[in-house]
mmCIF file of C-alpha atoms in Angstrom:
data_model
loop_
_atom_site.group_PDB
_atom_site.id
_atom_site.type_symbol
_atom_site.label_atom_id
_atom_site.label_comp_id
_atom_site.label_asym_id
_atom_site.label_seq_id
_atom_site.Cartn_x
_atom_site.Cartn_y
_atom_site.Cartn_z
ATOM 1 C CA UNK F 21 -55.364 13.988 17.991
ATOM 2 C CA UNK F 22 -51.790 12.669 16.098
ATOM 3 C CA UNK F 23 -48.797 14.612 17.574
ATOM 4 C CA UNK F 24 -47.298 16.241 14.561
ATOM 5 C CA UNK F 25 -44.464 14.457 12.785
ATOM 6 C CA UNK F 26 -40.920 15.722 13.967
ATOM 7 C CA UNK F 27 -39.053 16.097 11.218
ATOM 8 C CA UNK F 28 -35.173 17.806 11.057
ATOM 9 C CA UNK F 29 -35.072 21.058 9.946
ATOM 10 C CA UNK F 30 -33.299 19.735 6.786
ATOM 11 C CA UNK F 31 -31.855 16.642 5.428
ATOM 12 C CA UNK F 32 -28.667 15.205 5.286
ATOM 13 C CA UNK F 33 -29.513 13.233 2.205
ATOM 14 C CA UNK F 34 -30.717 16.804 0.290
ATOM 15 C CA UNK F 35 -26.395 17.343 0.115
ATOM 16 C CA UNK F 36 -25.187 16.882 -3.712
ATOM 17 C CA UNK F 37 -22.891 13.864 -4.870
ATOM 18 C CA UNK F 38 -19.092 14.107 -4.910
ATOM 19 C CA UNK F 39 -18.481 13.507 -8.331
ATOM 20 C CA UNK F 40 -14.858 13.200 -9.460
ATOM 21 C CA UNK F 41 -14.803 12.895 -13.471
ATOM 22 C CA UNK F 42 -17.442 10.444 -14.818
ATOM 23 C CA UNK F 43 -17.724 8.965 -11.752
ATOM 24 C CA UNK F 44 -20.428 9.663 -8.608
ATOM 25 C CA UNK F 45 -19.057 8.897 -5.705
ATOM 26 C CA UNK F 46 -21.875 7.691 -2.161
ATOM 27 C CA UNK F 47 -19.432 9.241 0.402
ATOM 28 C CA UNK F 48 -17.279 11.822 0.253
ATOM 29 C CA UNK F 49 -14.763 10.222 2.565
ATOM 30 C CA UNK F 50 -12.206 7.431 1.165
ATOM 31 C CA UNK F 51 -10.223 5.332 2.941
ATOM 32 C CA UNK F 52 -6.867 3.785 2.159
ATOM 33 C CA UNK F 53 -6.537 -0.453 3.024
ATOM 34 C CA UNK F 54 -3.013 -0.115 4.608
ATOM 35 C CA UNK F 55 -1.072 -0.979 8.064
ATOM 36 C CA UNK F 56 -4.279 -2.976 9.367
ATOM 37 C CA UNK F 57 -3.671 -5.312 12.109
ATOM 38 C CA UNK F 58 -5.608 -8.473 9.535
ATOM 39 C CA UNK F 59 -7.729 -7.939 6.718
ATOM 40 C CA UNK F 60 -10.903 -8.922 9.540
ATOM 41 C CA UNK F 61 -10.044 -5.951 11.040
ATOM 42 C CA UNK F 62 -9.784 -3.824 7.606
ATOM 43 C CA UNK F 63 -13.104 -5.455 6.726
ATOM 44 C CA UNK F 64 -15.015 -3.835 9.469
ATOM 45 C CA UNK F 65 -13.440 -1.002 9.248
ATOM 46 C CA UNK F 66 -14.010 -0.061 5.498
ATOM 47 C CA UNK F 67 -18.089 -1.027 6.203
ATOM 48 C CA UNK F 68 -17.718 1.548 9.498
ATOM 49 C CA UNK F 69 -16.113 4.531 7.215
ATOM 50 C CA UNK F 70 -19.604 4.361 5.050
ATOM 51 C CA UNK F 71 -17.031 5.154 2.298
ATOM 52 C CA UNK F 72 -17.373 2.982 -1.371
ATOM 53 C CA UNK F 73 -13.987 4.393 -2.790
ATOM 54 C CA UNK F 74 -11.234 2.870 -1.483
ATOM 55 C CA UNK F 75 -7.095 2.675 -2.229
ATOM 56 C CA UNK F 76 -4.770 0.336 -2.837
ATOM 57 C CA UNK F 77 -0.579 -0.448 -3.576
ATOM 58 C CA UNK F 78 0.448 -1.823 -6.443
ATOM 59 C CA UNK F 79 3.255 -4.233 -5.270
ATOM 60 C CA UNK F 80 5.565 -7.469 -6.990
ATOM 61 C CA UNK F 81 3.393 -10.552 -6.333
ATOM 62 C CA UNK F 82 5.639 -12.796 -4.367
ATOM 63 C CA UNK F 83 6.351 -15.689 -6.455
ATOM 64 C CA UNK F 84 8.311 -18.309 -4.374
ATOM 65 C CA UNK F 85 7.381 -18.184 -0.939
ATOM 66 C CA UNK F 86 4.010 -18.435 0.853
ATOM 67 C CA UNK F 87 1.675 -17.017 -1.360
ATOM 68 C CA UNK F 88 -0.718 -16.509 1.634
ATOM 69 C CA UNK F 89 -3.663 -14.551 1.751
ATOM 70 C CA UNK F 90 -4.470 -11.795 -0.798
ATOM 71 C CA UNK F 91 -6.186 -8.612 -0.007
ATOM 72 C CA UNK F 92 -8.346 -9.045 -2.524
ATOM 73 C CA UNK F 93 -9.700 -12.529 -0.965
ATOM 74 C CA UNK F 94 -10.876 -9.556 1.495
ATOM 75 C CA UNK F 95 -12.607 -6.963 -1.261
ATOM 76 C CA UNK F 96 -16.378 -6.603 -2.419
ATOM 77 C CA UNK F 97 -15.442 -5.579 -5.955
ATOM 78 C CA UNK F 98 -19.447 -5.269 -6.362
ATOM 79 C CA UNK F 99 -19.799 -2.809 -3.665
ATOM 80 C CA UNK F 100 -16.273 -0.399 -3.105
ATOM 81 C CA UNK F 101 -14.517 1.181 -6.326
ATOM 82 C CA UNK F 102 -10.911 0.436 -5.842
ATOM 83 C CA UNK F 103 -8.554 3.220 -6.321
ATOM 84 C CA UNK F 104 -4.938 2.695 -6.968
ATOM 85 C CA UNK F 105 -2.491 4.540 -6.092
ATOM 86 C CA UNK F 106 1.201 5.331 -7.373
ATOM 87 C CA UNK F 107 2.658 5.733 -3.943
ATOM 88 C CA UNK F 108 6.285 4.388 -3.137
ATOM 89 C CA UNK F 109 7.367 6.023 -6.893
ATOM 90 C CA UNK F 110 10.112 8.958 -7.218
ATOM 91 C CA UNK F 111 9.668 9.499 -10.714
ATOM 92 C CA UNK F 112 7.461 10.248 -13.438
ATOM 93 C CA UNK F 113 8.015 7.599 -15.360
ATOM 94 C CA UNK F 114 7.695 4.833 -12.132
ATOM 95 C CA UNK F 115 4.272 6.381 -11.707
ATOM 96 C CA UNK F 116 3.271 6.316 -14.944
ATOM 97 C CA UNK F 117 4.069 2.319 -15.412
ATOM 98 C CA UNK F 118 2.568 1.787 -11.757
ATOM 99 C CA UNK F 119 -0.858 3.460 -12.844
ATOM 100 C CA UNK F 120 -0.772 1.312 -15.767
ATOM 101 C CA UNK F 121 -0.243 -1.515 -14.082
ATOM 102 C CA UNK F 122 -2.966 -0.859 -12.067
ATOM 103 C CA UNK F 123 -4.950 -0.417 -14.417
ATOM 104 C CA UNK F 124 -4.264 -3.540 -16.228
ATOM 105 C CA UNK F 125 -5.182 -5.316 -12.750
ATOM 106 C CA UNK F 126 -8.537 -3.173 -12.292
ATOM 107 C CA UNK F 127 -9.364 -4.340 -16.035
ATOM 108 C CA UNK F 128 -8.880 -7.985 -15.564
ATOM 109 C CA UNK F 129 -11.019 -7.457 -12.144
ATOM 110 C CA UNK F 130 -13.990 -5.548 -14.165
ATOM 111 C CA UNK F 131 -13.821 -3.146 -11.521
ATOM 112 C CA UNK F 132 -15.139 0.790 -12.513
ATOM 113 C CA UNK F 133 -11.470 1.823 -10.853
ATOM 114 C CA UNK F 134 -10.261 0.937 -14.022
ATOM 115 C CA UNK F 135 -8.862 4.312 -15.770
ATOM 116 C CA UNK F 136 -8.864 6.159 -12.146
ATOM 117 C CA UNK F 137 -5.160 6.619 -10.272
ATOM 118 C CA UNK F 138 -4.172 8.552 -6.788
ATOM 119 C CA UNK F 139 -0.988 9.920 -8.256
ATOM 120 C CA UNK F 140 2.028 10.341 -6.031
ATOM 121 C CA UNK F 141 4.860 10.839 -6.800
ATOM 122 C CA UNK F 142 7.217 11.703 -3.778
ATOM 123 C CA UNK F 143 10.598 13.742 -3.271
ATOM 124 C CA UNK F 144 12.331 11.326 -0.591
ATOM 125 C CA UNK F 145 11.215 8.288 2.233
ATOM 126 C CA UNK F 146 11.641 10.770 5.173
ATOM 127 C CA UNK F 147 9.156 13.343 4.060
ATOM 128 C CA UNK F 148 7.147 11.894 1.841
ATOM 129 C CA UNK F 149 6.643 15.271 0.367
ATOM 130 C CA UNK F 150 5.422 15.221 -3.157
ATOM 131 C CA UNK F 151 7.924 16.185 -6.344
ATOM 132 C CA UNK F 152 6.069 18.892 -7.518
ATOM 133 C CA UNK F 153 7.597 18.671 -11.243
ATOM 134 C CA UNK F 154 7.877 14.866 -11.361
ATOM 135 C CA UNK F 155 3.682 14.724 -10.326
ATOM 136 C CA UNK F 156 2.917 17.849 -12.731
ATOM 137 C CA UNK F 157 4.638 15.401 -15.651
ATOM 138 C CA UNK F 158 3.301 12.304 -14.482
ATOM 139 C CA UNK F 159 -0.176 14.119 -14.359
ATOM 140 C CA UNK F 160 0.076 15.307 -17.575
ATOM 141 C CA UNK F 161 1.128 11.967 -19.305
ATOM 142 C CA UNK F 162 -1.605 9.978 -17.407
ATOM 143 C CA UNK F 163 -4.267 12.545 -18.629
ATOM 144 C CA UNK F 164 -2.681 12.312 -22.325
ATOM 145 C CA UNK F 165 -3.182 8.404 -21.892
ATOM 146 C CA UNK F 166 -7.155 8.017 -20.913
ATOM 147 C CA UNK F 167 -6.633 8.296 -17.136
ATOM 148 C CA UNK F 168 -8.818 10.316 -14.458
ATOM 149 C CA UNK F 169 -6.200 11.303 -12.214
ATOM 150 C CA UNK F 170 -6.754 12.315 -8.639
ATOM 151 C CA UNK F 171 -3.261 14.199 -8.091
ATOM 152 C CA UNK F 172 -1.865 13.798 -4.278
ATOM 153 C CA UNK F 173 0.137 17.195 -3.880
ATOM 154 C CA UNK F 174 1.411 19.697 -1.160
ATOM 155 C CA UNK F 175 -1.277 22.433 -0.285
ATOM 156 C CA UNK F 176 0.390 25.407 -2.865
ATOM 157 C CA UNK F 177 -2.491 26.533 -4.040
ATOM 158 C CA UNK F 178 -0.124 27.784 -7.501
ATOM 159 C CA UNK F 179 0.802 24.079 -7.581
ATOM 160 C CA UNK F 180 -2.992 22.871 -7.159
ATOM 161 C CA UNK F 181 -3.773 25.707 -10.127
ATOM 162 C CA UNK F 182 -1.159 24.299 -12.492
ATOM 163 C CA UNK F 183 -2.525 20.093 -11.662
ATOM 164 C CA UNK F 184 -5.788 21.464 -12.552
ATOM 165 C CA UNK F 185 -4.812 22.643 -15.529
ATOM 166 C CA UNK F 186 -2.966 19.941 -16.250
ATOM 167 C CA UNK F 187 -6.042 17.981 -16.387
ATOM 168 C CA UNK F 188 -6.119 16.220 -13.133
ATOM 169 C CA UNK F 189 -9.930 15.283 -12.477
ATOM 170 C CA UNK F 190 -9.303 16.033 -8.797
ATOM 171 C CA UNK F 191 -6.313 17.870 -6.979
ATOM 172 C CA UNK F 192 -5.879 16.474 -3.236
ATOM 173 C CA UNK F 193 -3.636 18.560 -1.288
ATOM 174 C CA UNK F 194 -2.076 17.107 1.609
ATOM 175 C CA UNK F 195 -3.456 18.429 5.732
ATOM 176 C CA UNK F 196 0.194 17.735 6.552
ATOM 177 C CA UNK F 197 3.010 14.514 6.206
ATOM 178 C CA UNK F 198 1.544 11.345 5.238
ATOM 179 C CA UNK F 199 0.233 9.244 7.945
ATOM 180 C CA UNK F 200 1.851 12.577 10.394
ATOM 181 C CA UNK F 201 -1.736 12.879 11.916
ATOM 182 C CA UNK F 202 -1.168 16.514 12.223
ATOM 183 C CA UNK F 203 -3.831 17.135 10.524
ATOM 184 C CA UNK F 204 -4.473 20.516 8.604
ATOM 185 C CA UNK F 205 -1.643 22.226 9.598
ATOM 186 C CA UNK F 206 -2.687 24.954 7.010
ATOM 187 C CA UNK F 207 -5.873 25.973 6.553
ATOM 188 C CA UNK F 208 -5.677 28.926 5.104
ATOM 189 C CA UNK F 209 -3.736 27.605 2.181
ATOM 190 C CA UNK F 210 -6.766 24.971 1.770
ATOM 191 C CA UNK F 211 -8.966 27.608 1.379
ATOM 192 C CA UNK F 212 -7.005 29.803 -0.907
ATOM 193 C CA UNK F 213 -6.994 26.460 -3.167
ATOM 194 C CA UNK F 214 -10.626 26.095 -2.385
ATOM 195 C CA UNK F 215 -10.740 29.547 -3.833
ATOM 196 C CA UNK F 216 -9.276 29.560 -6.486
ATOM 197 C CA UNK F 217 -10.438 25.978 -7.928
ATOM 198 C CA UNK F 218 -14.298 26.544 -6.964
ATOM 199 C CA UNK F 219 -14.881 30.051 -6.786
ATOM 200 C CA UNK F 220 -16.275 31.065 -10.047
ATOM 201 C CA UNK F 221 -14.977 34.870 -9.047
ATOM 202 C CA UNK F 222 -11.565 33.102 -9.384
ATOM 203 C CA UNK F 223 -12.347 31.471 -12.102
ATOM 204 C CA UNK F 224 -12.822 28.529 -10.469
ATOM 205 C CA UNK F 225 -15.726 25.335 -11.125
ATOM 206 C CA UNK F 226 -17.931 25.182 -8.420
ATOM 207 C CA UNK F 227 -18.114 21.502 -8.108
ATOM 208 C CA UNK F 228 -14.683 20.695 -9.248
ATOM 209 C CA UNK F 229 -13.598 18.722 -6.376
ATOM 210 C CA UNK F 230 -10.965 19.323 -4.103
ATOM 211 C CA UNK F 231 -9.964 16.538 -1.754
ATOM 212 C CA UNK F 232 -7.961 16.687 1.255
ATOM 213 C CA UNK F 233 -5.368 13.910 1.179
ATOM 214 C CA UNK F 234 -3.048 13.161 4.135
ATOM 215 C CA UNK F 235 -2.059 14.017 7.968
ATOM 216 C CA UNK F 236 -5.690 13.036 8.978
ATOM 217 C CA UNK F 237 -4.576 12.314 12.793
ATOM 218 C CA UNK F 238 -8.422 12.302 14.399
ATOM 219 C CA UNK F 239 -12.179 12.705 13.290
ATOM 220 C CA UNK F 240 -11.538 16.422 13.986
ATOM 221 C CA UNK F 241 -9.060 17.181 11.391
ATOM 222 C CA UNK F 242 -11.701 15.387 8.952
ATOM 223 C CA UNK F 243 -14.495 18.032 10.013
ATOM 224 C CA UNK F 244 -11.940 20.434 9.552
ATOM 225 C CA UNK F 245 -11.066 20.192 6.494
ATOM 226 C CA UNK F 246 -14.836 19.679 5.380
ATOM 227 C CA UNK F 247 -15.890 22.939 7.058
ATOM 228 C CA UNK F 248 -13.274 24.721 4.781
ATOM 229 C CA UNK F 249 -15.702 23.466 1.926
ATOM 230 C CA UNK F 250 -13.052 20.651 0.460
ATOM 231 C CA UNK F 251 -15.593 18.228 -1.233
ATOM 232 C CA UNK F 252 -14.013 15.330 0.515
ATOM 233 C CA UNK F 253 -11.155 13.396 2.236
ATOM 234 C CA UNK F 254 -8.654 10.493 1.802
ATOM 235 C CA UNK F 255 -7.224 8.910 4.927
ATOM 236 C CA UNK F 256 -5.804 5.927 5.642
ATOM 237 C CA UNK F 257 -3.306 5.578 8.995
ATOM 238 C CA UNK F 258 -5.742 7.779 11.380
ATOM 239 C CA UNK F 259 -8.377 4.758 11.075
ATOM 240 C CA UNK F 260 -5.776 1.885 10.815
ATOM 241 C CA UNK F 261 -3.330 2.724 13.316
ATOM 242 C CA UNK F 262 -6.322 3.735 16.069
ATOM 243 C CA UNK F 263 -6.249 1.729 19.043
ATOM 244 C CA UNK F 264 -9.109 1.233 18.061
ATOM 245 C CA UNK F 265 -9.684 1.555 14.046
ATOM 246 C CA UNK F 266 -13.326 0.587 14.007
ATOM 247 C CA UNK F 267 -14.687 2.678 16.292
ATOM 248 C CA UNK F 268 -11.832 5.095 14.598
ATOM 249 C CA UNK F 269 -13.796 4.914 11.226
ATOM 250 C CA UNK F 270 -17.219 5.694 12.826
ATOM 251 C CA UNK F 271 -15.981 8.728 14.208
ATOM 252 C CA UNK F 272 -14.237 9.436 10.931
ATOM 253 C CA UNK F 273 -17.922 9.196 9.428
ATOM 254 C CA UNK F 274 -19.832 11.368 11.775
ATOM 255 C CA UNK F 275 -16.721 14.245 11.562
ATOM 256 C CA UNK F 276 -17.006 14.114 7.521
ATOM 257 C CA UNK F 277 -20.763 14.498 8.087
ATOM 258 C CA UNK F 278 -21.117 16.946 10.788
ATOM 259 C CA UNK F 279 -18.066 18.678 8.525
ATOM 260 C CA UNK F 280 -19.973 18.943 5.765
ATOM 261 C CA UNK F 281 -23.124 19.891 6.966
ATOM 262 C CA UNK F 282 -21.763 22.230 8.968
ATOM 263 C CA UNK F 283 -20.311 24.321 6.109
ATOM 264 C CA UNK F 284 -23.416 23.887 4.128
ATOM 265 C CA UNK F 285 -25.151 25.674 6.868
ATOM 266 C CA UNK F 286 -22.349 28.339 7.098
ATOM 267 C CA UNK F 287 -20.724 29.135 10.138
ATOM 268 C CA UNK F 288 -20.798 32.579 11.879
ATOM 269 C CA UNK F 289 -17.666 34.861 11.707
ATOM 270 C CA UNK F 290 -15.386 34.870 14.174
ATOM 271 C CA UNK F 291 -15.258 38.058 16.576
ATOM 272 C CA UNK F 292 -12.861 38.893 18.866
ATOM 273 C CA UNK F 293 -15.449 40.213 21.873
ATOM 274 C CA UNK F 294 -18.238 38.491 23.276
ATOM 275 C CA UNK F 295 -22.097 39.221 21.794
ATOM 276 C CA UNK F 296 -24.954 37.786 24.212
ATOM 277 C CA UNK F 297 -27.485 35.304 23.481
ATOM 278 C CA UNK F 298 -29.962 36.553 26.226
ATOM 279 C CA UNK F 299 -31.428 40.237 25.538
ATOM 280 C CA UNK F 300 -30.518 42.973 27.451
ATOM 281 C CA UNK F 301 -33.487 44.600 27.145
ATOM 282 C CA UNK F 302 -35.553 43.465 30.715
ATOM 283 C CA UNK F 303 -32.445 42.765 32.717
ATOM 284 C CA UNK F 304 -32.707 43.995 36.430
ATOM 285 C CA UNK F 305 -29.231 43.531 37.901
ATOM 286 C CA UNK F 306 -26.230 46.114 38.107
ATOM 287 C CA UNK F 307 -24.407 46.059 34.527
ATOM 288 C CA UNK F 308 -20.814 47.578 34.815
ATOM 289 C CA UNK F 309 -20.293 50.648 33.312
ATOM 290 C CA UNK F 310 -24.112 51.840 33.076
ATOM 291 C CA UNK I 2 15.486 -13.582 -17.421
ATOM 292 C CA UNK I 3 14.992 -10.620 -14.483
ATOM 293 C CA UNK I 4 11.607 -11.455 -12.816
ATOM 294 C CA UNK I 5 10.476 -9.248 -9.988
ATOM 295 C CA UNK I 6 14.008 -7.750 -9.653
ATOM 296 C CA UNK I 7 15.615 -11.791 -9.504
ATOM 297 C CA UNK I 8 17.370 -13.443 -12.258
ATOM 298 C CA UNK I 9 15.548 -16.896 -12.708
ATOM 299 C CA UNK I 10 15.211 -19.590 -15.145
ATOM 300 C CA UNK I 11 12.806 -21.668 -16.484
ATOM 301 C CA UNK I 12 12.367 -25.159 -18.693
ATOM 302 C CA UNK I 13 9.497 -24.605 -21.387
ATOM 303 C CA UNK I 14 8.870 -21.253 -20.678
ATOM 304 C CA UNK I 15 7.923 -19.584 -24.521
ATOM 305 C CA UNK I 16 5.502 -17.157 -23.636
ATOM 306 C CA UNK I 17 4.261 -15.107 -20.523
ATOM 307 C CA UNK I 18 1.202 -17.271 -20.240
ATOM 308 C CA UNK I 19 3.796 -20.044 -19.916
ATOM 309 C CA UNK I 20 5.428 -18.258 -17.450
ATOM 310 C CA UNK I 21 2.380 -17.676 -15.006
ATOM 311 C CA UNK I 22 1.393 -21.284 -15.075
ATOM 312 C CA UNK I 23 5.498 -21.774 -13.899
ATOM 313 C CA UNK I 24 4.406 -19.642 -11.382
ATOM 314 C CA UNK I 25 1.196 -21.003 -10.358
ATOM 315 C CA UNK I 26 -0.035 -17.415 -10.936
ATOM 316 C CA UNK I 27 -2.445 -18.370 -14.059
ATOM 317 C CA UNK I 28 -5.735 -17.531 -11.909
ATOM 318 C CA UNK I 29 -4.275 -14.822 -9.632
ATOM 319 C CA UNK I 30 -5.041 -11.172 -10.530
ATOM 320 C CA UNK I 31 -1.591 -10.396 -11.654
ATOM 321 C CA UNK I 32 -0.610 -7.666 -14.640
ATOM 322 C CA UNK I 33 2.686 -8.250 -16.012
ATOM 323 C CA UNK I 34 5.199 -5.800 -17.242
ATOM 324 C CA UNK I 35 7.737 -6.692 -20.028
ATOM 325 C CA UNK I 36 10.682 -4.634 -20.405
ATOM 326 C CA UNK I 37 8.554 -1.350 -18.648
ATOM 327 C CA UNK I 38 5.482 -1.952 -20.942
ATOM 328 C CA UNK I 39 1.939 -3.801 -19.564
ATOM 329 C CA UNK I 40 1.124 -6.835 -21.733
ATOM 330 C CA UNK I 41 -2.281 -7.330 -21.275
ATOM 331 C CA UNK I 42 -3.540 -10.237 -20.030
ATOM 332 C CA UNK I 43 -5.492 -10.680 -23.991
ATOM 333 C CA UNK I 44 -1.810 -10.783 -25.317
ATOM 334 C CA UNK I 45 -0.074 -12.801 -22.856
ATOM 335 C CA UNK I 46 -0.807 -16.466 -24.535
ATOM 336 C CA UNK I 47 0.994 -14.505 -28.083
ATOM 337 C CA UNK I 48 3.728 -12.634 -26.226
ATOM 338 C CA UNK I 49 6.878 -14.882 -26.218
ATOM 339 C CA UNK I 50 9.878 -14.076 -24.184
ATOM 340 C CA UNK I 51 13.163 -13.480 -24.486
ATOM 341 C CA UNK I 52 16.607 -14.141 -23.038
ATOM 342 C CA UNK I 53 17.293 -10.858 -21.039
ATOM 343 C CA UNK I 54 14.477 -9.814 -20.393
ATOM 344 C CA UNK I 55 12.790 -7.732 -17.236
ATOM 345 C CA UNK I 56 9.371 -8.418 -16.302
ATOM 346 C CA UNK I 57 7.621 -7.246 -13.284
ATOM 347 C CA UNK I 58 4.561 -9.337 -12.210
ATOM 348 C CA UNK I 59 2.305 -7.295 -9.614
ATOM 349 C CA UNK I 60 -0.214 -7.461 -7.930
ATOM 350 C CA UNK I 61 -2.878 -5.479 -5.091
ATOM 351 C CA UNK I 62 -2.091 -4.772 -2.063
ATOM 352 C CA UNK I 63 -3.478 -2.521 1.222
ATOM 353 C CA UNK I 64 -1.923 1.295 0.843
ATOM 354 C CA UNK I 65 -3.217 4.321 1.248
#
């Protein structure tokens, strides 16, 4: 006699794509390539992650010292889609150059990044807080211009509404302070955006994606935030700066995974008493009060 | 000119293809900005430079 096959009751692998505009993404999580001990270490880390979207700086070459070794000496262009970002700008109009410039780069690469920016543009160096009217213009231009723009922004979910409408093919609010690892310090604003962006009732799109960007501290805050329903998340410090960031980006993995499945399957409510798991019905002790 | 933020000169230095190959950047992914607009890299044998003028040459680096 064959032992019947064991099988799971269902499959990871049944879970829809992440698409963000014309693009399909094979992970929902994507990781930033910054503050890495060497690129070695960077290398294994992107593979552990499972993630094929990655970021990237744009940055002045350096043109009269050591040219060194370039990051992307350290990049399969065939198998991760770069994304660049805008970060470091405080103004629309840096942002807007800085996306083009990217994309100028991504071109000459033939790399399907090409035409996709993480916008950011920030209010100061200490918080790193986004401008809210400085990204809403920049947004709008880069939309105006061809671009799919993935919009870094605070977790208002008014704000989020407005970069939606604006055009942005993906609105990431932040957990909490870049590279804070505080992780989602709010979570009921992220699920008033989630709301209001997905829920059809809202007049949201179902499968217009909503990415949490920023504060990811440990694989916890990434199931977190996936268990709220966000369709994916962007981190970048919680994996390099681990003690460990290989190991770092496995766990990362697993959290987005057991994350999402986990609010696919739908938790229970939360109750403030107790309800048993073994029936009452049969018991033979003394039960207090009966 | 202002390259990167530093005045420099060059010798023979007409266009911004010229100026790469100064550089030894011909073969490096680099995009080049000319007074704050891209010059792709399809224009950069035609697109001659000027006394005065700002470029920014860039390039990819790890960020988040």
């Amino acid at each position: 006699m064959t032992s019947p096959q064991t099988q799971p009751a269902s499959n990871p692998t049944h879970d829809t794509t992440l698409r963000v505009g014309g693009r399909k993404l094979g992970s929902r999580l994507i990781v930033g390539t910054g503050k890495y001990a060497d690129f070695t270490q960077m290398e294994q880390a992107l593979d552990a992650s499972g993630a094929d979207a990655i970021t990237v700086a744009v940055r002045r070459e350096r043109l009269y010292n050591e040219k060194g070794e370039s990051l992307l000496d350290h990049i399969d262009l065939a198998r991760y889609t770069i994304l660049p970002n805008t970060a470091g700008c405080f103004t629309a109009e840096d942002a807007v150059r800085v996306a083009r410039l990217g994309r100028e780069l991504l071109d000459q690469l033939g790399n399907p990044g090409k035409d996709w920016v993480k916008l950011e543009v920030l209010a100061d160096k200490k918080t790193l807080l986004p401008d809210p009217l400085g990204t809403l213009e920049a947004c709008r231009t880069l939309v105006k211009d061809g671009f799919e723009v993935l919009c870094y922004t605070s977790d208002d979910p008014v704000m989020a509404l407005r970069l939606r409408d604006a055009g942005a093919a993906s609105v990431m609010p932040a957990g909490s302070p870049i590279g804070s690892g505080q992780g989602v310090l709010n979570p009921n604003a992220i699920r008033i955006i989630l709301e209001m962006l997905k829920d059809p009732a809202n007049g949201g799109t179902p499968d217009y994606p909503v990415i949490v960007d920023a504060g990811v501290g440990t694989a916890s805050d990434v199931s977190i935030a996936m268990e709220l329903g966000s369709d994916g998340v962007l981190l970048n410090t919680g994996i390099a700066h681990a003690r460990d960031p290989v190991t770092m980006a496995h766990a990362m993995r697993h959290a987005l995974e057991a994350g999402r499945l986990a609010y696919l399957a739908g938790r229970i409510p939360k109750k403030l008493y107790a309800t048993a798991s073994s029936p009452w019905d049969g018991v033979i002790s003394y039960i207090p009060g009966e | 000119m202002l390259i990167n933020g530093k005045e420099s000169e060059f010798a023979d230095v007409r266009t911004v293809a010229d100026l790469l190959k100064a550089l030894e950047l011909e073969k490096g992914a680099v995009a080049v900005e000319l007074n704050r607009e891209v010059v792709p890299r399809a224009d950069h044998l035609r697109t001659t430079l000027h006394e005065g003028d700002q470029l920014e040459v860039v390039t990819l680096v790890g960020g988040g």
